[in-house]
Amino acid sequence: MRARNTRRRPGNVVVAVAGSLVTLLACVSLSVDGGMLQDRRRNVQAAADAAALAAAGDLYYNWSVEKGADTGGTARALALETAKTNGYENGVDGTTVDVSIPPATGPFTGQKGYVEVVIKYEHARYFSKVIGTGSIPIRARAVGRGRKATTKQAILVLDPNDKDALGIGGGGTVTVLNSSIQVNSSDPEATIANGGGTMYSEIDTSITGGFVTPGGGSFSGGPLYTGTEPIPDPLAFVPAPNIADYQVRSTKKLSYSQAETITIMPGVYYGGISIQGQANIVMLPGIYYMYGGGFNFSGQGSLTGNGVMIYNDPQSTSDVISISGTNAVNITLSPPTSGPYQGFLFWQARGTTPPIDITGNGNLQLTGTFYATGAQLNVTGNGAADLVGSQYIVDRLKTNGNGNFTVDWTPYSTPGVREVALVE
């Protein structure tokens, strides 16, 4: 009978297993806490992004007054509230939310119209307490931009495919200052310069299709490009005026012709307004809503108005905007300088087709944007010193006459384009 070996075995295996379990537990805790940490990082970054966008939206909304500053503190307050709504309240549970307007760091440091949001959060350990103590700091940063930028084109012809979408005629010169011309039509003869007319663009002219000069017309100034990409309506985001928001001033068409000075007030004019004879009309600042009937001036008097927008809501094809300065003493109109319709002088309801006719004789001083996305704008210059608007955004454009007129684009006399976005 074989004798039994009664010697005890050493505990090497137990020690190895115990060590392996500690290592395994550490790996599991790191994996679990690491996943939670990454999820929390994404959550903190999303909160910073949302807070920066909210503040940027407020900067845009108040742009006409504050020009990208936050003197009233509303943008900062909105950023803090948005961060709180997303679970990160400044000063609570080890969280700090720093809002800098303008940014204190990065490429946009000190620039108005920008906001920087930095969220710092102390992430508590869970399983990883077996290998360490104390919380894990998380930092997220976002920079938002909220401003009204400027549209780049003084003339934007929106028609996508017609021949002669931009027609230049007569023997005069159309001078576009400080800006560019864009024609969206893809037709090979999208632009026709005829009859010796000249279109001068101080920057450049871009045509999606092509151009012809059959009658001695020409382009001058900056370079002319063809085959360019069309540009969509940059003002499509601006809501049209709501007729219910304005006081009714007339329930039928108003006509003025007597040799007297008449002051009219903003509001709704059912049937429109017609001015003839020697009437001198003064328009007080505000929105003039023409519901049918259009707006017509063709007298020997004068028409003046600062801070006005004429909105044409045609109910038939004859409800046009028509301004004739042929016999007038003086026509001076300028658009609102603040508010949602800053920069708009004439606005015809989107998609409506009655034309807008403007005729000068050296006595037009019109600033602001002519906005008619469904209509043709006809501009005739017979004088030597007409200023006919600051910008045209129209379906089609025809210029004519033997005189010269200027379209003087400036960032302050045209509507702004909304820019609300994350930039960092």
Short mmCIF file of C-alpha atoms in Angstrom, two decimals:
data_model
loop_
_atom_site.label_atom_id
_atom_site.label_comp_id
_atom_site.label_asym_id
_atom_site.label_seq_id
_atom_site.Cartn_x
_atom_site.Cartn_y
_atom_site.Cartn_z
CA MET A 1 0.00 0.00 0.00
CA ARG A 2 1.45 3.37 -1.15
CA ALA A 3 1.98 5.95 1.57
CA ARG A 4 -0.09 9.23 1.21
CA ASN A 5 1.85 12.44 0.73
CA THR A 6 0.72 14.65 3.60
CA ARG A 7 2.85 17.70 2.81
CA ARG A 8 0.90 20.94 2.38
CA ARG A 9 1.08 22.67 -1.00
CA PRO A 10 2.27 26.30 -1.08
CA GLY A 11 -0.46 29.08 -1.55
CA ASN A 12 1.02 30.51 -4.75
CA VAL A 13 -2.18 29.98 -6.71
CA VAL A 14 -4.30 31.80 -4.17
CA VAL A 15 -1.98 34.79 -4.23
CA ALA A 16 -1.97 34.86 -8.05
CA VAL A 17 -5.75 34.63 -8.23
CA ALA A 18 -6.15 37.41 -5.65
CA GLY A 19 -3.76 39.64 -7.56
CA SER A 20 -5.56 38.90 -10.81
CA LEU A 21 -8.90 39.74 -9.24
CA VAL A 22 -7.60 43.13 -8.11
CA THR A 23 -6.27 43.86 -11.58
CA LEU A 24 -9.47 42.63 -13.17
CA LEU A 25 -11.57 44.74 -10.82
CA ALA A 26 -9.46 47.81 -11.63
CA CYS A 27 -9.91 47.21 -15.35
CA VAL A 28 -13.65 46.77 -14.96
CA SER A 29 -13.94 49.92 -12.85
CA LEU A 30 -11.91 51.91 -15.36
CA SER A 31 -14.05 50.63 -18.22
CA VAL A 32 -17.31 51.41 -16.48
CA ASP A 33 -16.25 54.80 -15.14
CA GLY A 34 -14.50 55.61 -18.43
CA GLY A 35 -17.71 55.04 -20.34
CA MET A 36 -19.66 57.17 -17.90
CA LEU A 37 -16.97 59.85 -18.14
CA GLN A 38 -17.15 59.99 -21.93
CA ASP A 39 -20.93 60.18 -21.80
CA ARG A 40 -20.69 63.03 -19.31
CA ARG A 41 -18.15 64.87 -21.49
CA ARG A 42 -20.56 64.74 -24.43
CA ASN A 43 -23.37 65.94 -22.19
CA VAL A 44 -21.36 68.89 -20.88
CA GLN A 45 -20.28 69.85 -24.40
CA ALA A 46 -23.87 69.71 -25.64
CA ALA A 47 -24.92 72.01 -22.81
CA ALA A 48 -22.13 74.48 -23.65
CA ASP A 49 -23.14 74.41 -27.34
CA ALA A 50 -26.79 75.04 -26.50
CA ALA A 51 -25.92 77.91 -24.15
CA ALA A 52 -23.67 79.57 -26.74
CA LEU A 53 -26.32 79.26 -29.46
CA ALA A 54 -29.02 80.68 -27.19
CA ALA A 55 -26.88 83.70 -26.34
CA ALA A 56 -25.93 84.15 -30.01
CA GLY A 57 -29.61 84.22 -30.93
CA ASP A 58 -30.15 86.98 -28.39
CA LEU A 59 -27.21 88.97 -29.78
CA TYR A 60 -28.76 88.73 -33.25
CA TYR A 61 -32.21 89.71 -32.01
CA ASN A 62 -30.84 92.87 -30.39
CA TRP A 63 -28.34 93.65 -33.13
CA SER A 64 -30.07 96.78 -34.43
CA VAL A 65 -29.74 98.39 -30.99
CA GLU A 66 -26.64 96.86 -29.41
CA LYS A 67 -24.58 95.93 -32.49
CA GLY A 68 -23.33 92.69 -30.96
CA ALA A 69 -22.73 93.95 -27.43
CA ASP A 70 -24.68 92.75 -24.41
CA THR A 71 -25.03 95.90 -22.37
CA GLY A 72 -28.38 94.77 -21.00
CA GLY A 73 -27.04 91.35 -20.00
CA THR A 74 -29.88 89.47 -21.68
CA ALA A 75 -27.60 87.23 -23.75
CA ARG A 76 -25.52 86.24 -20.73
CA ALA A 77 -28.64 85.53 -18.68
CA LEU A 78 -30.04 83.36 -21.45
CA ALA A 79 -26.80 81.38 -21.70
CA LEU A 80 -26.82 80.70 -17.95
CA GLU A 81 -30.49 79.71 -18.01
CA THR A 82 -29.94 77.37 -20.96
CA ALA A 83 -27.01 75.69 -19.21
CA LYS A 84 -29.15 75.30 -16.09
CA THR A 85 -32.00 73.78 -18.10
CA ASN A 86 -29.53 71.22 -19.43
CA GLY A 87 -28.41 70.28 -15.93
CA TYR A 88 -25.46 72.61 -15.31
CA GLU A 89 -26.25 75.46 -12.97
CA ASN A 90 -23.48 77.87 -12.14
CA GLY A 91 -22.28 77.39 -8.55
CA VAL A 92 -24.26 74.19 -7.93
CA ASP A 93 -22.73 70.69 -7.42
CA GLY A 94 -19.24 71.81 -8.28
CA THR A 95 -20.31 73.37 -11.58
CA THR A 96 -19.10 76.69 -12.95
CA VAL A 97 -20.52 78.32 -16.08
CA ASP A 98 -18.45 81.20 -17.43
CA VAL A 99 -20.04 83.39 -20.13
CA SER A 100 -17.85 85.95 -21.90
CA ILE A 101 -19.34 88.48 -24.30
CA PRO A 102 -17.22 89.12 -26.28
CA PRO A 103 -15.00 86.01 -25.97
CA ALA A 104 -12.01 86.18 -23.63
CA THR A 105 -9.93 83.56 -25.49
CA GLY A 106 -9.53 82.14 -28.97
CA PRO A 107 -9.54 83.68 -32.45
CA PHE A 108 -12.66 85.78 -31.76
CA THR A 109 -11.32 87.43 -28.61
CA GLY A 110 -12.84 90.87 -28.10
CA GLN A 111 -15.07 90.74 -31.20
CA LYS A 112 -18.65 91.94 -30.87
CA GLY A 113 -21.35 89.56 -31.99
CA TYR A 114 -19.63 86.53 -30.43
CA VAL A 115 -20.17 84.72 -27.13
CA GLU A 116 -17.90 82.23 -25.34
CA VAL A 117 -19.33 79.68 -22.87
CA VAL A 118 -17.09 77.50 -20.70
CA ILE A 119 -18.64 74.87 -18.44
CA LYS A 120 -16.52 73.15 -15.77
CA TYR A 121 -17.95 70.14 -13.99
CA GLU A 122 -16.53 67.85 -11.30
CA HIS A 123 -17.39 64.28 -12.26
CA ALA A 124 -17.63 61.96 -9.23
CA ARG A 125 -15.86 58.60 -9.28
CA TYR A 126 -17.84 55.42 -8.81
CA PHE A 127 -16.16 52.04 -9.27
CA SER A 128 -12.78 53.63 -9.91
CA LYS A 129 -12.56 54.65 -6.24
CA VAL A 130 -10.65 51.42 -5.79
CA ILE A 131 -7.69 52.98 -7.60
CA GLY A 132 -8.07 56.69 -6.87
CA THR A 133 -9.84 59.40 -4.91
CA GLY A 134 -11.32 62.76 -5.74
CA SER A 135 -13.52 63.85 -8.64
CA ILE A 136 -12.48 64.08 -12.28
CA PRO A 137 -12.70 67.59 -13.80
CA ILE A 138 -14.53 68.01 -17.13
CA ARG A 139 -14.30 71.18 -19.21
CA ALA A 140 -16.32 72.08 -22.30
CA ARG A 141 -16.08 75.26 -24.37
CA ALA A 142 -18.25 76.68 -27.17
CA VAL A 143 -18.26 79.93 -29.10
CA GLY A 144 -21.37 81.21 -30.89
CA ARG A 145 -21.83 84.00 -33.42
CA GLY A 146 -25.00 86.07 -33.47
CA ARG A 147 -25.10 89.05 -35.79
CA LYS A 148 -26.64 90.65 -38.80
CA ALA A 149 -24.22 90.25 -41.66
CA THR A 150 -24.52 92.12 -44.93
CA THR A 151 -25.76 90.74 -48.22
CA LYS A 152 -22.94 90.89 -50.73
CA GLN A 153 -24.84 91.84 -53.89
CA ALA A 154 -26.27 95.24 -54.72
CA ILE A 155 -28.20 93.60 -57.57
CA LEU A 156 -29.49 90.03 -57.30
CA VAL A 157 -31.71 88.79 -60.15
CA LEU A 158 -33.42 85.60 -58.96
CA ASP A 159 -35.07 84.25 -62.16
CA PRO A 160 -33.47 80.80 -62.61
CA ASN A 161 -33.72 80.14 -66.34
CA ASP A 162 -35.17 82.93 -68.53
CA LYS A 163 -33.53 84.82 -71.37
CA ASP A 164 -32.96 88.53 -70.68
CA ALA A 165 -33.49 88.19 -66.94
CA LEU A 166 -31.27 91.26 -66.67
CA GLY A 167 -31.81 93.67 -69.55
CA ILE A 168 -29.71 96.81 -70.00
CA GLY A 169 -30.97 99.35 -72.53
CA GLY A 170 -30.90 102.99 -73.47
CA GLY A 171 -27.77 105.07 -73.72
CA GLY A 172 -27.19 105.73 -70.06
CA THR A 173 -25.02 104.14 -67.39
CA VAL A 174 -26.09 102.19 -64.33
CA THR A 175 -23.39 102.51 -61.66
CA VAL A 176 -23.26 99.98 -58.82
CA LEU A 177 -21.08 101.20 -55.97
CA ASN A 178 -19.34 99.17 -53.25
CA SER A 179 -20.81 95.84 -54.30
CA SER A 180 -21.49 93.16 -56.91
CA ILE A 181 -24.10 92.02 -59.42
CA GLN A 182 -25.47 88.45 -59.55
CA VAL A 183 -27.79 87.02 -62.23
CA ASN A 184 -29.12 83.53 -61.43
CA SER A 185 -30.56 82.65 -64.84
CA SER A 186 -28.82 79.74 -66.56
CA ASP A 187 -29.89 80.83 -70.05
CA PRO A 188 -27.00 81.50 -72.52
CA GLU A 189 -28.49 84.99 -72.95
CA ALA A 190 -29.42 85.54 -69.33
CA THR A 191 -28.13 89.11 -69.57
CA ILE A 192 -28.55 91.34 -72.61
CA ALA A 193 -26.86 94.74 -72.88
CA ASN A 194 -28.46 96.61 -75.75
CA GLY A 195 -28.84 100.11 -77.14
CA GLY A 196 -25.54 101.44 -75.89
CA GLY A 197 -26.39 100.99 -72.23
CA THR A 198 -23.57 100.37 -69.76
CA MET A 199 -23.61 98.48 -66.48
CA TYR A 200 -20.74 99.45 -64.19
CA SER A 201 -20.05 97.29 -61.13
CA GLU A 202 -17.38 98.47 -58.77
CA ILE A 203 -16.63 94.91 -57.57
CA ASP A 204 -17.70 92.30 -60.15
CA THR A 205 -20.57 90.80 -62.15
CA SER A 206 -21.47 87.09 -61.96
CA ILE A 207 -23.90 85.32 -64.31
CA THR A 208 -24.97 81.70 -63.96
CA GLY A 209 -25.66 81.53 -67.69
CA GLY A 210 -24.20 83.86 -70.32
CA PHE A 211 -24.52 87.36 -71.77
CA VAL A 212 -24.70 89.11 -75.14
CA THR A 213 -24.20 92.71 -76.26
CA PRO A 214 -26.06 92.92 -79.58
CA GLY A 215 -26.68 96.66 -79.60
CA GLY A 216 -23.46 98.14 -78.40
CA GLY A 217 -24.12 97.68 -74.69
CA SER A 218 -21.24 96.91 -72.34
CA PHE A 219 -20.09 95.96 -68.87
CA SER A 220 -17.34 97.79 -67.03
CA GLY A 221 -15.71 98.06 -63.66
CA GLY A 222 -14.77 94.79 -61.98
CA PRO A 223 -14.38 91.43 -63.73
CA LEU A 224 -17.32 89.62 -65.34
CA TYR A 225 -17.77 85.90 -64.62
CA THR A 226 -20.08 83.39 -66.31
CA GLY A 227 -21.04 79.88 -65.27
CA THR A 228 -21.23 80.82 -61.60
CA GLU A 229 -23.43 79.19 -58.99
CA PRO A 230 -26.84 80.83 -58.40
CA ILE A 231 -27.46 82.53 -55.07
CA PRO A 232 -30.76 81.88 -53.25
CA ASP A 233 -32.82 84.71 -51.81
CA PRO A 234 -30.78 85.84 -48.77
CA LEU A 235 -33.81 87.50 -47.17
CA ALA A 236 -36.18 84.53 -47.37
CA PHE A 237 -36.03 84.16 -43.57
CA VAL A 238 -37.58 87.60 -42.92
CA PRO A 239 -41.31 87.24 -42.15
CA ALA A 240 -43.66 89.40 -44.22
CA PRO A 241 -45.64 92.07 -42.38
CA ASN A 242 -48.91 90.89 -40.86
CA ILE A 243 -51.77 93.18 -41.84
CA ALA A 244 -53.40 92.62 -38.45
CA ASP A 245 -50.46 94.27 -36.70
CA TYR A 246 -51.07 97.72 -38.20
CA GLN A 247 -53.73 100.36 -37.74
CA VAL A 248 -56.14 100.86 -40.62
CA ARG A 249 -55.73 104.37 -42.06
CA SER A 250 -58.09 104.11 -45.03
CA THR A 251 -60.79 101.71 -46.15
CA LYS A 252 -60.72 102.91 -49.77
CA LYS A 253 -58.18 104.22 -52.25
CA LEU A 254 -56.71 107.59 -51.32
CA SER A 255 -55.96 110.13 -54.05
CA TYR A 256 -54.05 113.39 -53.60
CA SER A 257 -53.69 116.08 -56.27
CA GLN A 258 -54.25 119.49 -54.67
CA ALA A 259 -51.34 121.93 -54.33
CA GLU A 260 -50.96 121.49 -50.59
CA THR A 261 -48.69 119.73 -48.10
CA ILE A 262 -50.19 116.60 -46.60
CA THR A 263 -48.69 114.42 -43.87
CA ILE A 264 -49.69 110.76 -43.91
CA MET A 265 -49.17 108.13 -41.21
CA PRO A 266 -48.04 104.49 -41.37
CA GLY A 267 -50.68 101.78 -41.34
CA VAL A 268 -52.98 99.84 -43.66
CA TYR A 269 -54.34 101.49 -46.80
CA TYR A 270 -57.08 99.45 -48.44
CA GLY A 271 -57.11 100.35 -52.13
CA GLY A 272 -53.65 101.91 -51.99
CA ILE A 273 -52.47 105.49 -52.52
CA SER A 274 -52.32 107.63 -55.67
CA ILE A 275 -50.47 111.00 -55.69
CA GLN A 276 -50.76 113.34 -58.67
CA GLY A 277 -50.92 117.03 -59.45
CA GLN A 278 -48.95 119.37 -57.22
CA ALA A 279 -49.49 117.61 -53.91
CA ASN A 280 -46.57 117.56 -51.51
CA ILE A 281 -46.67 114.39 -49.42
CA VAL A 282 -44.72 113.81 -46.21
CA MET A 283 -44.65 110.21 -44.95
CA LEU A 284 -44.05 109.71 -41.24
CA PRO A 285 -41.72 106.83 -40.24
CA GLY A 286 -43.20 103.33 -40.22
CA ILE A 287 -44.70 100.56 -42.36
CA TYR A 288 -47.19 101.49 -45.09
CA TYR A 289 -49.24 98.43 -46.00
CA MET A 290 -50.97 98.74 -49.39
CA TYR A 291 -53.74 96.13 -49.58
CA GLY A 292 -54.68 96.33 -53.24
CA GLY A 293 -54.40 99.45 -55.37
CA GLY A 294 -50.62 99.75 -55.14
CA PHE A 295 -48.67 102.96 -54.58
CA ASN A 296 -48.44 105.59 -57.33
CA PHE A 297 -46.65 108.92 -57.52
CA SER A 298 -46.62 110.87 -60.78
CA GLY A 299 -47.19 114.49 -59.88
CA GLN A 300 -45.36 117.79 -60.02
CA GLY A 301 -45.11 118.05 -56.26
CA SER A 302 -42.80 116.23 -53.86
CA LEU A 303 -42.65 113.01 -51.89
CA THR A 304 -40.53 112.70 -48.77
CA GLY A 305 -40.25 110.09 -46.05
CA ASN A 306 -37.52 108.95 -43.69
CA GLY A 307 -37.64 105.54 -42.02
CA VAL A 308 -40.46 104.20 -44.20
CA MET A 309 -41.19 100.87 -45.84
CA ILE A 310 -43.91 100.57 -48.48
CA TYR A 311 -45.32 97.04 -48.56
CA ASN A 312 -47.40 96.20 -51.61
CA ASP A 313 -49.93 93.36 -51.28
CA PRO A 314 -51.49 93.37 -54.77
CA GLN A 315 -54.95 91.95 -55.31
CA SER A 316 -54.84 92.31 -59.10
CA THR A 317 -52.22 92.71 -61.83
CA SER A 318 -52.79 96.47 -61.92
CA ASP A 319 -51.84 97.00 -58.28
CA VAL A 320 -48.33 98.25 -58.97
CA ILE A 321 -45.71 100.40 -57.29
CA SER A 322 -44.98 103.28 -59.67
CA ILE A 323 -42.74 106.26 -58.88
CA SER A 324 -42.23 108.82 -61.63
CA GLY A 325 -39.96 111.74 -60.96
CA THR A 326 -40.25 113.16 -64.47
CA ASN A 327 -42.10 116.31 -63.38
CA ALA A 328 -41.68 116.12 -59.62
CA VAL A 329 -39.85 118.68 -57.55
CA ASN A 330 -38.19 116.15 -55.27
CA ILE A 331 -38.58 112.51 -54.25
CA THR A 332 -36.59 111.47 -51.17
CA LEU A 333 -37.31 108.21 -49.38
CA SER A 334 -35.20 106.21 -46.92
CA PRO A 335 -35.89 102.90 -45.10
CA PRO A 336 -36.16 102.06 -41.40
CA THR A 337 -32.81 102.00 -39.62
CA SER A 338 -33.79 99.45 -36.97
CA GLY A 339 -36.26 96.67 -36.32
CA PRO A 340 -37.14 93.61 -38.42
CA TYR A 341 -37.57 95.69 -41.59
CA GLN A 342 -34.38 97.67 -41.31
CA GLY A 343 -33.14 98.49 -44.81
CA PHE A 344 -36.35 97.65 -46.74
CA LEU A 345 -37.77 100.55 -48.76
CA PHE A 346 -40.13 98.73 -51.17
CA TRP A 347 -41.35 95.20 -50.51
CA GLN A 348 -43.84 93.48 -52.78
CA ALA A 349 -45.53 90.37 -51.41
CA ARG A 350 -43.51 87.27 -52.26
CA GLY A 351 -44.61 85.45 -55.40
CA THR A 352 -46.78 88.31 -56.74
CA THR A 353 -46.03 89.54 -60.26
CA PRO A 354 -47.18 93.17 -60.82
CA PRO A 355 -44.09 95.15 -61.87
CA ILE A 356 -42.39 97.94 -59.99
CA ASP A 357 -41.70 101.01 -62.17
CA ILE A 358 -39.23 103.72 -61.15
CA THR A 359 -38.52 106.68 -63.44
CA GLY A 360 -36.09 109.44 -62.56
CA ASN A 361 -35.24 112.83 -63.98
CA GLY A 362 -32.35 113.80 -61.76
CA ASN A 363 -34.55 114.31 -58.71
CA LEU A 364 -34.68 110.86 -57.13
CA GLN A 365 -32.93 110.20 -53.83
CA LEU A 366 -34.00 106.70 -52.81
CA THR A 367 -32.04 104.52 -50.40
CA GLY A 368 -32.77 101.02 -49.19
CA THR A 369 -33.66 97.68 -50.74
CA PHE A 370 -36.20 97.02 -53.48
CA TYR A 371 -37.46 93.51 -52.69
CA ALA A 372 -39.78 91.76 -55.15
CA THR A 373 -38.98 88.07 -55.55
CA GLY A 374 -41.78 87.39 -58.02
CA ALA A 375 -41.81 90.62 -60.01
CA GLN A 376 -39.87 92.63 -62.56
CA LEU A 377 -38.28 95.91 -61.57
CA ASN A 378 -38.13 98.54 -64.32
CA VAL A 379 -35.77 101.46 -63.70
CA THR A 380 -35.48 104.33 -66.16
CA GLY A 381 -32.92 107.06 -65.64
CA ASN A 382 -33.31 110.30 -67.59
CA GLY A 383 -31.28 112.59 -65.38
CA ALA A 384 -27.68 112.87 -64.29
CA ALA A 385 -27.92 112.59 -60.52
CA ASP A 386 -30.55 110.00 -59.63
CA LEU A 387 -29.89 107.71 -56.67
CA VAL A 388 -32.23 104.78 -57.21
CA GLY A 389 -31.91 102.57 -54.17
CA SER A 390 -29.15 100.71 -52.41
CA GLN A 391 -30.02 97.16 -53.46
CA TYR A 392 -32.31 95.22 -55.80
CA ILE A 393 -33.42 91.66 -54.98
CA VAL A 394 -35.97 90.96 -57.70
CA ASP A 395 -37.11 88.25 -60.08
CA ARG A 396 -36.14 90.24 -63.19
CA LEU A 397 -34.57 93.64 -63.83
CA LYS A 398 -34.77 96.03 -66.79
CA THR A 399 -32.84 99.31 -66.91
CA ASN A 400 -33.38 101.96 -69.56
CA GLY A 401 -33.14 105.65 -70.35
CA ASN A 402 -30.47 107.98 -71.65
CA GLY A 403 -29.46 109.32 -68.27
CA ASN A 404 -27.32 107.92 -65.49
CA PHE A 405 -28.36 106.57 -62.13
CA THR A 406 -26.57 105.01 -59.19
CA VAL A 407 -27.28 102.04 -56.94
CA ASP A 408 -25.27 102.85 -53.83
CA TRP A 409 -24.88 99.76 -51.64
CA THR A 410 -23.83 100.20 -48.03
CA PRO A 411 -24.15 97.77 -45.10
CA TYR A 412 -26.22 100.36 -43.22
CA SER A 413 -28.83 101.03 -45.90
CA THR A 414 -29.73 97.41 -46.69
CA PRO A 415 -31.27 94.57 -44.64
CA GLY A 416 -29.00 92.31 -42.65
CA VAL A 417 -28.67 88.56 -43.16
CA ARG A 418 -29.12 86.42 -40.05
CA GLU A 419 -25.98 84.70 -38.79
CA VAL A 420 -26.55 82.50 -35.74
CA ALA A 421 -24.14 79.58 -35.53
CA LEU A 422 -21.43 77.83 -33.57
CA VAL A 423 -17.97 78.83 -34.75
CA GLU A 424 -15.90 76.95 -32.17
#
